[in-house]
PDB file of C-alpha atoms and ligand atoms in Angstrom:
ATOM      1  CA  MET A   1      93.360  81.441  90.723  1.00 87.00           C
ATOM      2  CA  LYS A   2      92.980  81.602  94.486  1.00 95.00           C
ATOM      3  CA  THR A   3      91.286  84.496  96.249  1.00 97.00           C
ATOM      4  CA  VAL A   4      93.507  86.754  98.386  1.00 97.00           C
ATOM      5  CA  SER A   5      92.132  85.049 101.499  1.00 95.00           C
ATOM      6  CA  GLU A   6      92.973  81.580 100.189  1.00 96.00           C
ATOM      7  CA  ARG A   7      96.417  82.604  98.980  1.00 97.00           C
ATOM      8  CA  PHE A   8      97.281  84.569 102.141  1.00 98.00           C
ATOM      9  CA  PRO A   9      95.852  82.923 105.270  1.00 96.00           C
ATOM     10  CA  ARG A  10      95.739  85.152 108.352  1.00 96.00           C
ATOM     11  CA  PRO A  11      98.446  86.035 109.325  1.00 97.00           C
ATOM     12  CA  SER A  12     100.771  86.089 106.299  1.00 98.00           C
ATOM     13  CA  VAL A  13     104.059  87.966 106.140  1.00 98.00           C
ATOM     14  CA  MET A  14     105.143  90.077 103.184  1.00 98.00           C
ATOM     15  CA  GLY A  15     108.918  90.658 103.244  1.00 98.00           C
ATOM     16  CA  ILE A  16     110.303  93.991 101.977  1.00 98.00           C
ATOM     17  CA  VAL A  17     113.233  94.402  99.583  1.00 97.00           C
ATOM     18  CA  ASN A  18     113.783  97.990  98.470  1.00 96.00           C
ATOM     19  CA  VAL A  19     116.212  98.285  95.563  1.00 95.00           C
ATOM     20  CA  THR A  20     116.766 101.976  96.251  1.00 93.00           C
ATOM     21  CA  PRO A  21     119.542 104.242  97.519  1.00 91.00           C
ATOM     22  CA  ASP A  22     117.200 106.199  99.789  1.00 87.00           C
ATOM     23  CA  SER A  23     114.555 104.015 101.465  1.00 85.00           C
ATOM     24  CA  PHE A  24     114.207 105.059 105.087  1.00 83.00           C
ATOM     25  CA  SER A  25     115.220 101.713 106.529  1.00 83.00           C
ATOM     26  CA  ASP A  26     117.017  99.518 103.975  1.00 83.00           C
ATOM     27  CA  GLY A  27     118.079 102.263 101.525  1.00 83.00           C
ATOM     28  CA  GLY A  28     121.342 101.362  99.773  1.00 86.00           C
ATOM     29  CA  VAL A  29     121.481  97.879 101.344  1.00 86.00           C
ATOM     30  CA  HIS A  30     119.948  96.031  98.391  1.00 87.00           C
ATOM     31  CA  LEU A  31     121.083  98.193  95.465  1.00 85.00           C
ATOM     32  CA  ASP A  32     123.118  95.327  94.042  1.00 92.00           C
ATOM     33  CA  ALA A  33     120.752  92.886  92.301  1.00 95.00           C
ATOM     34  CA  SER A  34     122.477  89.760  93.648  1.00 95.00           C
ATOM     35  CA  VAL A  35     122.372  91.083  97.214  1.00 96.00           C
ATOM     36  CA  ALA A  36     118.703  91.999  96.824  1.00 97.00           C
ATOM     37  CA  ALA A  37     117.837  88.586  95.381  1.00 98.00           C
ATOM     38  CA  ALA A  38     119.688  86.819  98.199  1.00 98.00           C
ATOM     39  CA  ALA A  39     117.765  88.888 100.769  1.00 98.00           C
ATOM     40  CA  ALA A  40     114.462  87.961  99.119  1.00 98.00           C
ATOM     41  CA  ARG A  41     115.366  84.253  99.100  1.00 98.00           C
ATOM     42  CA  ARG A  42     116.306  84.425 102.767  1.00 98.00           C
ATOM     43  CA  MET A  43     112.961  86.053 103.595  1.00 98.00           C
ATOM     44  CA  ILE A  44     111.087  83.242 101.867  1.00 98.00           C
ATOM     45  CA  ASP A  45     113.169  80.653 103.742  1.00 98.00           C
ATOM     46  CA  GLU A  46     112.277  82.480 106.955  1.00 98.00           C
ATOM     47  CA  GLY A  47     108.561  82.119 106.266  1.00 98.00           C
ATOM     48  CA  ALA A  48     107.479  85.104 104.160  1.00 98.00           C
ATOM     49  CA  ALA A  49     104.436  84.245 102.019  1.00 98.00           C
ATOM     50  CA  ILE A  50     105.592  86.805  99.449  1.00 98.00           C
ATOM     51  CA  VAL A  51     108.389  89.353  98.982  1.00 98.00           C
ATOM     52  CA  ASP A  52     107.580  92.907  97.904  1.00 98.00           C
ATOM     53  CA  VAL A  53     110.256  94.333  95.592  1.00 98.00           C
ATOM     54  CA  GLY A  54     110.321  98.110  95.127  1.00 97.00           C
ATOM     55  CA  GLY A  55     112.479 100.482  93.105  1.00 96.00           C
ATOM     56  CA  GLU A  56     111.145 103.826  94.306  1.00 95.00           C
ATOM     57  CA  SER A  57     111.269 105.089  97.881  1.00 92.00           C
ATOM     58  CA  THR A  58     108.053 106.581  99.212  1.00 91.00           C
ATOM     59  CA  ARG A  59     109.566 107.718 102.524  1.00 86.00           C
ATOM     60  CA  PRO A  60     108.530 111.212 103.624  1.00 84.00           C
ATOM     61  CA  GLY A  61     110.405 113.748 101.496  1.00 83.00           C
ATOM     62  CA  ALA A  62     111.405 111.278  98.765  1.00 85.00           C
ATOM     63  CA  ASP A  63     111.600 112.439  95.153  1.00 83.00           C
ATOM     64  CA  ALA A  64     110.017 110.461  92.314  1.00 89.00           C
ATOM     65  CA  VAL A  65     112.213 108.304  90.054  1.00 95.00           C
ATOM     66  CA  SER A  66     111.946 107.888  86.273  1.00 96.00           C
ATOM     67  CA  LEU A  67     110.466 104.799  84.623  1.00 97.00           C
ATOM     68  CA  GLU A  68     113.871 103.886  83.155  1.00 97.00           C
ATOM     69  CA  GLU A  69     115.592 104.099  86.541  1.00 96.00           C
ATOM     70  CA  GLU A  70     112.890 102.102  88.310  1.00 97.00           C
ATOM     71  CA  LEU A  71     113.063  99.349  85.668  1.00 98.00           C
ATOM     72  CA  ARG A  72     116.852  99.363  85.861  1.00 97.00           C
ATOM     73  CA  ARG A  73     116.642  98.756  89.602  1.00 97.00           C
ATOM     74  CA  VAL A  74     113.946  96.085  89.845  1.00 98.00           C
ATOM     75  CA  LEU A  75     114.141  93.977  86.660  1.00 98.00           C
ATOM     76  CA  PRO A  76     117.521  92.330  87.393  1.00 97.00           C
ATOM     77  CA  VAL A  77     116.250  91.394  90.864  1.00 98.00           C
ATOM     78  CA  LEU A  78     112.983  89.936  89.564  1.00 98.00           C
ATOM     79  CA  GLU A  79     114.863  88.011  86.871  1.00 98.00           C
ATOM     80  CA  ARG A  80     117.030  86.368  89.523  1.00 98.00           C
ATOM     81  CA  LEU A  81     113.963  85.358  91.555  1.00 98.00           C
ATOM     82  CA  ALA A  82     111.984  83.519  88.861  1.00 95.00           C
ATOM     83  CA  GLY A  83     109.583  81.013  90.380  1.00 96.00           C
ATOM     84  CA  LEU A  84     109.473  82.622  93.845  1.00 98.00           C
ATOM     85  CA  PRO A  85     106.387  84.408  95.260  1.00 98.00           C
ATOM     86  CA  LEU A  86     106.855  88.080  94.467  1.00 98.00           C
ATOM     87  CA  SER A  87     105.003  91.354  94.693  1.00 98.00           C
ATOM     88  CA  ILE A  88     105.974  94.553  92.879  1.00 98.00           C
ATOM     89  CA  ASP A  89     105.755  97.816  94.823  1.00 98.00           C
ATOM     90  CA  THR A  90     105.153 100.382  92.092  1.00 98.00           C
ATOM     91  CA  ALA A  91     102.782 103.090  90.913  1.00 97.00           C
ATOM     92  CA  LYS A  92     103.870 102.704  87.263  1.00 98.00           C
ATOM     93  CA  ALA A  93     101.887 100.416  84.962  1.00 98.00           C
ATOM     94  CA  GLU A  94     104.899  99.587  82.806  1.00 98.00           C
ATOM     95  CA  VAL A  95     106.925  98.459  85.827  1.00 98.00           C
ATOM     96  CA  ALA A  96     103.957  96.349  86.966  1.00 98.00           C
ATOM     97  CA  ARG A  97     103.515  94.858  83.485  1.00 98.00           C
ATOM     98  CA  ARG A  98     107.166  93.815  83.218  1.00 98.00           C
ATOM     99  CA  ALA A  99     107.116  92.420  86.753  1.00 98.00           C
ATOM    100  CA  LEU A 100     103.982  90.368  86.055  1.00 98.00           C
ATOM    101  CA  GLU A 101     105.634  89.020  82.894  1.00 98.00           C
ATOM    102  CA  LEU A 102     108.530  87.904  85.076  1.00 98.00           C
ATOM    103  CA  GLY A 103     106.158  86.061  87.408  1.00 97.00           C
ATOM    104  CA  ALA A 104     105.155  88.567  90.108  1.00 98.00           C
ATOM    105  CA  GLU A 105     101.675  87.746  91.426  1.00 98.00           C
ATOM    106  CA  LEU A 106     100.717  90.916  93.312  1.00 98.00           C
ATOM    107  CA  VAL A 107     100.847  94.616  92.439  1.00 98.00           C
ATOM    108  CA  ASN A 108     101.280  96.856  95.478  1.00 98.00           C
ATOM    109  CA  ASP A 109     100.307 100.362  94.373  1.00 98.00           C
ATOM    110  CA  VAL A 110     100.685 102.995  97.110  1.00 97.00           C
ATOM    111  CA  THR A 111      98.682 105.437  94.965  1.00 97.00           C
ATOM    112  CA  ALA A 112      95.710 103.016  94.828  1.00 98.00           C
ATOM    113  CA  LEU A 113      95.450 103.311  91.009  1.00 98.00           C
ATOM    114  CA  ARG A 114      95.652 107.127  91.025  1.00 97.00           C
ATOM    115  CA  GLY A 115      99.271 107.347  89.826  1.00 95.00           C
ATOM    116  CA  ASP A 116      99.006 105.870  86.340  1.00 97.00           C
ATOM    117  CA  PRO A 117      95.790 105.601  84.311  1.00 98.00           C
ATOM    118  CA  ALA A 118      97.046 102.373  82.723  1.00 98.00           C
ATOM    119  CA  MET A 119      97.585 100.578  86.046  1.00 98.00           C
ATOM    120  CA  ALA A 120      94.086  99.138  86.583  1.00 98.00           C
ATOM    121  CA  GLY A 121      94.026  97.629  83.076  1.00 98.00           C
ATOM    122  CA  THR A 122      97.506  96.201  83.542  1.00 98.00           C
ATOM    123  CA  VAL A 123      96.557  94.484  86.803  1.00 98.00           C
ATOM    124  CA  ALA A 124      93.285  93.184  85.317  1.00 98.00           C
ATOM    125  CA  ALA A 125      94.983  91.880  82.149  1.00 98.00           C
ATOM    126  CA  GLY A 126      97.784  90.278  84.167  1.00 98.00           C
ATOM    127  CA  GLY A 127      95.367  88.463  86.490  1.00 97.00           C
ATOM    128  CA  ALA A 128      97.311  89.779  89.480  1.00 98.00           C
ATOM    129  CA  TYR A 129      96.422  90.362  93.096  1.00 98.00           C
ATOM    130  CA  LEU A 130      96.218  94.056  93.955  1.00 98.00           C
ATOM    131  CA  CYS A 131      96.900  96.029  97.119  1.00 98.00           C
ATOM    132  CA  LEU A 132      95.186  99.432  97.326  1.00 98.00           C
ATOM    133  CA  MET A 133      96.759 101.769  99.907  1.00 98.00           C
ATOM    134  CA  HIS A 134      95.600 105.058 101.394  1.00 98.00           C
ATOM    135  CA  MET A 135      97.909 108.067 101.198  1.00 96.00           C
ATOM    136  CA  GLN A 136      97.068 111.699 101.960  1.00 94.00           C
ATOM    137  CA  GLY A 137      99.100 114.008  99.690  1.00 88.00           C
ATOM    138  CA  GLU A 138     102.281 112.747  98.053  1.00 86.00           C
ATOM    139  CA  PRO A 139     105.554 111.504  99.555  1.00 85.00           C
ATOM    140  CA  ARG A 140     107.514 114.745  99.115  1.00 83.00           C
ATOM    141  CA  THR A 141     105.163 116.713 101.378  1.00 83.00           C
ATOM    142  CA  MET A 142     102.755 114.249 103.014  1.00 83.00           C
ATOM    143  CA  GLN A 143     104.166 114.576 106.541  1.00 85.00           C
ATOM    144  CA  VAL A 144     103.795 118.365 106.587  1.00 82.00           C
ATOM    145  CA  ASP A 145     100.866 118.825 108.981  1.00 84.00           C
ATOM    146  CA  PRO A 146      98.515 115.985 107.929  1.00 90.00           C
ATOM    147  CA  ARG A 147      94.912 116.627 109.044  1.00 91.00           C
ATOM    148  CA  TYR A 148      91.648 114.670 109.156  1.00 94.00           C
ATOM    149  CA  ASP A 149      88.250 115.211 110.761  1.00 94.00           C
ATOM    150  CA  ASP A 150      88.045 111.473 111.436  1.00 97.00           C
ATOM    151  CA  VAL A 151      91.032 109.592 110.076  1.00 97.00           C
ATOM    152  CA  VAL A 152      89.360 106.162 110.244  1.00 98.00           C
ATOM    153  CA  SER A 153      86.185 107.061 108.377  1.00 98.00           C
ATOM    154  CA  GLU A 154      88.113 109.105 105.795  1.00 98.00           C
ATOM    155  CA  VAL A 155      90.546 106.253 105.112  1.00 98.00           C
ATOM    156  CA  ALA A 156      87.656 103.755 104.975  1.00 98.00           C
ATOM    157  CA  SER A 157      85.672 105.888 102.481  1.00 98.00           C
ATOM    158  CA  PHE A 158      88.742 106.349 100.319  1.00 98.00           C
ATOM    159  CA  LEU A 159      89.503 102.607 100.255  1.00 98.00           C
ATOM    160  CA  GLU A 160      85.870 101.753  99.570  1.00 98.00           C
ATOM    161  CA  GLU A 161      85.815 104.143  96.596  1.00 98.00           C
ATOM    162  CA  ARG A 162      89.133 102.804  95.268  1.00 98.00           C
ATOM    163  CA  LEU A 163      87.873  99.229  95.636  1.00 98.00           C
ATOM    164  CA  ARG A 164      84.758 100.066  93.604  1.00 98.00           C
ATOM    165  CA  PHE A 165      86.925 101.779  90.973  1.00 98.00           C
ATOM    166  CA  ALA A 166      89.279  98.790  90.679  1.00 98.00           C
ATOM    167  CA  VAL A 167      86.376  96.367  90.309  1.00 98.00           C
ATOM    168  CA  ALA A 168      84.729  98.607  87.678  1.00 98.00           C
ATOM    169  CA  GLU A 169      88.048  98.574  85.790  1.00 98.00           C
ATOM    170  CA  GLY A 170      88.005  94.764  85.687  1.00 98.00           C
ATOM    171  CA  VAL A 171      90.038  93.655  88.708  1.00 98.00           C
ATOM    172  CA  PRO A 172      88.045  90.903  90.482  1.00 98.00           C
ATOM    173  CA  GLU A 173      87.134  91.958  94.017  1.00 98.00           C
ATOM    174  CA  GLU A 174      88.381  88.687  95.516  1.00 98.00           C
ATOM    175  CA  ARG A 175      91.905  89.511  94.298  1.00 98.00           C
ATOM    176  CA  ILE A 176      92.057  92.862  96.097  1.00 98.00           C
ATOM    177  CA  CYS A 177      93.382  93.729  99.551  1.00 98.00           C
ATOM    178  CA  LEU A 178      93.301  97.107 101.331  1.00 98.00           C
ATOM    179  CA  ASP A 179      95.923  98.989 103.355  1.00 98.00           C
ATOM    180  CA  PRO A 180      95.488 102.053 105.628  1.00 98.00           C
ATOM    181  CA  GLY A 181      98.956 103.329 104.624  1.00 98.00           C
ATOM    182  CA  ILE A 182     100.631 103.734 108.001  1.00 98.00           C
ATOM    183  CA  GLY A 183     102.813 106.872 107.873  1.00 96.00           C
ATOM    184  CA  PHE A 184     101.504 108.123 104.530  1.00 96.00           C
ATOM    185  CA  GLY A 185     100.228 111.582 105.476  1.00 95.00           C
ATOM    186  CA  LYS A 186      99.554 110.622 109.113  1.00 96.00           C
ATOM    187  CA  THR A 187     100.720 111.681 112.556  1.00 95.00           C
ATOM    188  CA  VAL A 188     101.671 109.129 115.216  1.00 96.00           C
ATOM    189  CA  GLU A 189      98.173 109.523 116.685  1.00 97.00           C
ATOM    190  CA  HIS A 190      96.521 108.998 113.270  1.00 98.00           C
ATOM    191  CA  ASN A 191      98.470 105.737 112.853  1.00 98.00           C
ATOM    192  CA  LEU A 192      97.493 104.554 116.324  1.00 98.00           C
ATOM    193  CA  GLU A 193      93.840 105.401 115.749  1.00 98.00           C
ATOM    194  CA  LEU A 194      93.811 103.482 112.450  1.00 98.00           C
ATOM    195  CA  VAL A 195      95.197 100.355 114.089  1.00 98.00           C
ATOM    196  CA  ARG A 196      93.010 100.727 117.199  1.00 98.00           C
ATOM    197  CA  ARG A 197      89.911 100.828 114.962  1.00 98.00           C
ATOM    198  CA  LEU A 198      91.172  98.476 112.252  1.00 98.00           C
ATOM    199  CA  ASP A 199      87.859  96.598 112.547  1.00 97.00           C
ATOM    200  CA  VAL A 200      86.251  99.465 110.572  1.00 98.00           C
ATOM    201  CA  LEU A 201      88.576  98.753 107.641  1.00 98.00           C
ATOM    202  CA  CYS A 202      88.149  94.969 108.036  1.00 98.00           C
ATOM    203  CA  SER A 203      84.392  95.477 107.758  1.00 97.00           C
ATOM    204  CA  LEU A 204      84.879  96.614 104.136  1.00 98.00           C
ATOM    205  CA  GLY A 205      85.083  92.881 103.490  1.00 97.00           C
ATOM    206  CA  ARG A 206      88.562  92.663 102.012  1.00 98.00           C
ATOM    207  CA  PRO A 207      91.758  91.374 103.659  1.00 98.00           C
ATOM    208  CA  VAL A 208      93.725  94.204 105.267  1.00 98.00           C
ATOM    209  CA  VAL A 209      97.474  94.756 104.861  1.00 98.00           C
ATOM    210  CA  VAL A 210      99.403  96.702 107.511  1.00 98.00           C
ATOM    211  CA  GLY A 211     102.942  98.022 106.979  1.00 98.00           C
ATOM    212  CA  TRP A 212     104.249  99.573 110.184  1.00 98.00           C
ATOM    213  CA  SER A 213     107.681  97.953 110.092  1.00 98.00           C
ATOM    214  CA  ARG A 214     110.554 100.184 111.272  1.00 97.00           C
ATOM    215  CA  LYS A 215     108.532 103.314 110.522  1.00 97.00           C
ATOM    216  CA  ARG A 216     109.384 106.580 112.239  1.00 96.00           C
ATOM    217  CA  SER A 217     106.162 106.635 114.252  1.00 96.00           C
ATOM    218  CA  LEU A 218     107.502 103.628 116.203  1.00 98.00           C
ATOM    219  CA  GLY A 219     110.734 105.469 117.017  1.00 97.00           C
ATOM    220  CA  ARG A 220     108.756 108.546 118.035  1.00 96.00           C
ATOM    221  CA  LEU A 221     106.479 106.445 120.254  1.00 96.00           C
ATOM    222  CA  LEU A 222     109.602 105.311 122.086  1.00 95.00           C
ATOM    223  CA  GLY A 223     110.404 108.901 122.953  1.00 95.00           C
ATOM    224  CA  ASP A 224     112.687 110.232 120.197  1.00 95.00           C
ATOM    225  CA  PRO A 225     110.818 113.149 118.572  1.00 93.00           C
ATOM    226  CA  HIS A 226     113.303 113.209 115.660  1.00 94.00           C
ATOM    227  CA  ALA A 227     113.392 109.445 114.955  1.00 94.00           C
ATOM    228  CA  THR A 228     113.358 108.496 111.259  1.00 92.00           C
ATOM    229  CA  THR A 229     113.043 104.739 111.893  1.00 95.00           C
ATOM    230  CA  GLY A 230     111.672 102.337 114.497  1.00 97.00           C
ATOM    231  CA  THR A 231     113.416  99.385 116.142  1.00 97.00           C
ATOM    232  CA  VAL A 232     112.972  95.723 115.227  1.00 98.00           C
ATOM    233  CA  ALA A 233     111.331  94.945 118.580  1.00 98.00           C
ATOM    234  CA  ALA A 234     108.863  97.822 118.201  1.00 98.00           C
ATOM    235  CA  SER A 235     108.082  96.626 114.665  1.00 98.00           C
ATOM    236  CA  VAL A 236     107.390  93.073 115.828  1.00 98.00           C
ATOM    237  CA  GLY A 237     105.081  94.411 118.541  1.00 98.00           C
ATOM    238  CA  ALA A 238     103.318  96.555 115.959  1.00 98.00           C
ATOM    239  CA  ALA A 239     102.793  93.552 113.645  1.00 98.00           C
ATOM    240  CA  VAL A 240     101.309  91.445 116.451  1.00 98.00           C
ATOM    241  CA  VAL A 241      98.957  94.270 117.454  1.00 98.00           C
ATOM    242  CA  ALA A 242      97.847  94.802 113.841  1.00 98.00           C
ATOM    243  CA  PHE A 243      97.180  91.066 113.512  1.00 98.00           C
ATOM    244  CA  GLU A 244      95.230  91.083 116.769  1.00 96.00           C
ATOM    245  CA  ARG A 245      93.102  93.940 115.419  1.00 97.00           C
ATOM    246  CA  GLY A 246      92.273  91.939 112.277  1.00 97.00           C
ATOM    247  CA  ALA A 247      95.073  92.451 109.712  1.00 98.00           C
ATOM    248  CA  THR A 248      95.702  89.582 107.297  1.00 98.00           C
ATOM    249  CA  ILE A 249      99.058  90.531 105.704  1.00 98.00           C
ATOM    250  CA  LEU A 250     101.900  92.156 107.648  1.00 98.00           C
ATOM    251  CA  ARG A 251     104.442  93.961 105.453  1.00 98.00           C
ATOM    252  CA  VAL A 252     107.790  93.776 107.289  1.00 98.00           C
ATOM    253  CA  HIS A 253     111.558  94.076 106.997  1.00 98.00           C
ATOM    254  CA  ASP A 254     112.356  91.556 109.760  1.00 98.00           C
ATOM    255  CA  VAL A 255     110.727  88.372 108.534  1.00 98.00           C
ATOM    256  CA  ARG A 256     112.039  85.731 110.928  1.00 98.00           C
ATOM    257  CA  GLU A 257     111.272  87.744 114.064  1.00 98.00           C
ATOM    258  CA  THR A 258     107.770  88.619 112.840  1.00 98.00           C
ATOM    259  CA  VAL A 259     106.928  85.082 111.715  1.00 98.00           C
ATOM    260  CA  GLU A 260     107.944  83.738 115.144  1.00 98.00           C
ATOM    261  CA  ALA A 261     105.937  86.331 117.039  1.00 98.00           C
ATOM    262  CA  LEU A 262     102.884  85.803 114.840  1.00 98.00           C
ATOM    263  CA  ALA A 263     103.105  82.025 115.285  1.00 97.00           C
ATOM    264  CA  VAL A 264     102.592  82.555 119.012  1.00 97.00           C
ATOM    265  CA  ALA A 265      99.751  85.039 118.478  1.00 97.00           C
ATOM    266  CA  ARG A 266      98.053  82.739 116.003  1.00 95.00           C
ATOM    267  CA  ALA A 267      98.349  79.726 118.295  1.00 95.00           C
ATOM    268  CA  ALA A 268      96.877  81.750 121.147  1.00 94.00           C
ATOM    269  CA  TYR A 269      93.861  82.768 119.061  1.00 90.00           C
ATOM    270  CA  GLY A 270      93.234  79.191 117.956  1.00 83.00           C
ATOM    271  CA  ARG A 271      91.367  77.690 115.054  1.00 76.00           C
ATOM    272  CA  GLY A 272      89.436  79.843 112.599  1.00 74.00           C
ATOM    273  CA  VAL A 273      91.716  82.848 112.775  1.00 81.00           C
ATOM    274  CA  GLU A 274      93.456  82.028 109.479  1.00 74.00           C
ATOM    275  CA  ARG A 275      90.175  82.035 107.598  1.00 64.00           C
ATOM    276  CA  GLY A 276      89.679  85.684 108.320  1.00 59.00           C
ATOM    277  CA  ALA A 277      87.580  85.507 111.459  1.00 51.00           C
ATOM    278  CA  ALA A 278      88.605  88.535 113.493  1.00 52.00           C
ATOM    279  CA  PRO A 279      89.508  87.590 117.051  1.00 48.00           C
ATOM    280  CA  ALA A 280      86.745  88.544 119.486  1.00 46.00           C
ATOM    281  CA  ALA A 281      88.819  91.372 120.949  1.00 45.00           C
ATOM    282  CA  ALA A 282      89.042  93.028 117.521  1.00 44.00           C
ATOM    283  CA  ARG A 283      85.347  93.055 116.789  1.00 39.00           C
TER     284      ARG A 283
HETATM  285  N1  LIG B 301     105.037 101.356 103.121  1.00 70.02           N
HETATM  286  C1  LIG B 301     106.094 101.687 102.359  1.00 70.02           C
HETATM  287  C2  LIG B 301     106.146 101.327 101.008  1.00 70.02           C
HETATM  288  N2  LIG B 301     105.156 100.604 100.443  1.00 70.02           N
HETATM  289  N3  LIG B 301     103.087  99.488 100.644  1.00 70.02           N
HETATM  290  C3  LIG B 301     102.025  99.142 101.375  1.00 70.02           C
HETATM  291  N4  LIG B 301     101.037  98.414 100.829  1.00 70.02           N
HETATM  292  N5  LIG B 301     101.912  99.502 102.697  1.00 70.02           N
HETATM  293  C4  LIG B 301     102.869 100.235 103.328  1.00 70.02           C
HETATM  294  O1  LIG B 301     102.706 100.560 104.529  1.00 70.02           O
HETATM  295  C5  LIG B 301     104.021 100.626 102.573  1.00 70.02           C
HETATM  296  C6  LIG B 301     104.094 100.235 101.201  1.00 70.02           C
HETATM  297  C7  LIG B 301     107.216 102.447 102.971  1.00 70.02           C
HETATM  298  O2  LIG B 301     108.123 101.576 103.578  1.00 70.02           O
HETATM  299  P1  LIG B 301     109.443 101.021 102.900  1.00 70.02           P
HETATM  300  O3  LIG B 301     109.155 100.275 101.649  1.00 70.02           O
HETATM  301  O4  LIG B 301     110.204 100.244 103.914  1.00 70.02           O
HETATM  302  O5  LIG B 301     110.302 102.330 102.605  1.00 70.02           O
HETATM  303  P2  LIG B 301     110.520 103.258 101.323  1.00 70.02           P
HETATM  304  O6  LIG B 301     109.195 103.700 100.828  1.00 70.02           O
HETATM  305  O7  LIG B 301     111.366 104.380 101.851  1.00 70.02           O
HETATM  306  O8  LIG B 301     111.240 102.450 100.284  1.00 70.02           O
END
């Protein structure tokens, strides 16, 4: 099996399909399994390296969903997408296990293996890639006054500890990627600081995933203090900046626009960038 870096050259795009009624951006749009599967296929045609399918919203304020409900949402979509490159966005080991059985190759766990004690073993046994993400608090309350002494070093220490844990539990290090968790218990300034100093996270030695697409911090940056989403153009700009700072995988809703913008950025940086070399400006 390829390493994350071989499977996902820099930059790679991860498309997002949320099979939920309440996701902050595409909630309710993909609740029907056929509609969700068609959206995923379109994203792959548009250049996504992988499509991340999720059945539980983690937007600020979201409530948890039961195992039965999450399976009911995602399994029919995964079944329709057999043979395509898929990731499962879940914190539940049983959802991950069923998704891997149906051919998913990556488990995207926003709790970084803290949500379900069986998750690490499931990922290891399934031979899957794993994304470990930082979150302060839990979705229901995480945006209520998030605080850090130094957001970058705290996120880096957390991810380093989670990486060691995953490896100790049997997940090969070369299959793991790390994500600062934009918007997960972070103010606009925390998000900006994490991307500005993304080189600190890149120096942990694993490919970095950034998911800033359509998030409220982008809307707030544009001057609306009550925004709950960001625009497509702001999201594309955010993806290019994250790539420029060293990100390998960009998790986005708008695949075609992001792929086109990243093609220009990649061409401008020239040879070597896809192998993980951070552009000089990001070092
Ligand atoms: N963001 C969301 C969900 N999963 N996974 C990773 N690795 N990184 C992220 O930044 C990330 C994630 C939230 O965005 P979205 O899936 O669009 O919305 P919701 O959680 O409301 O379904």
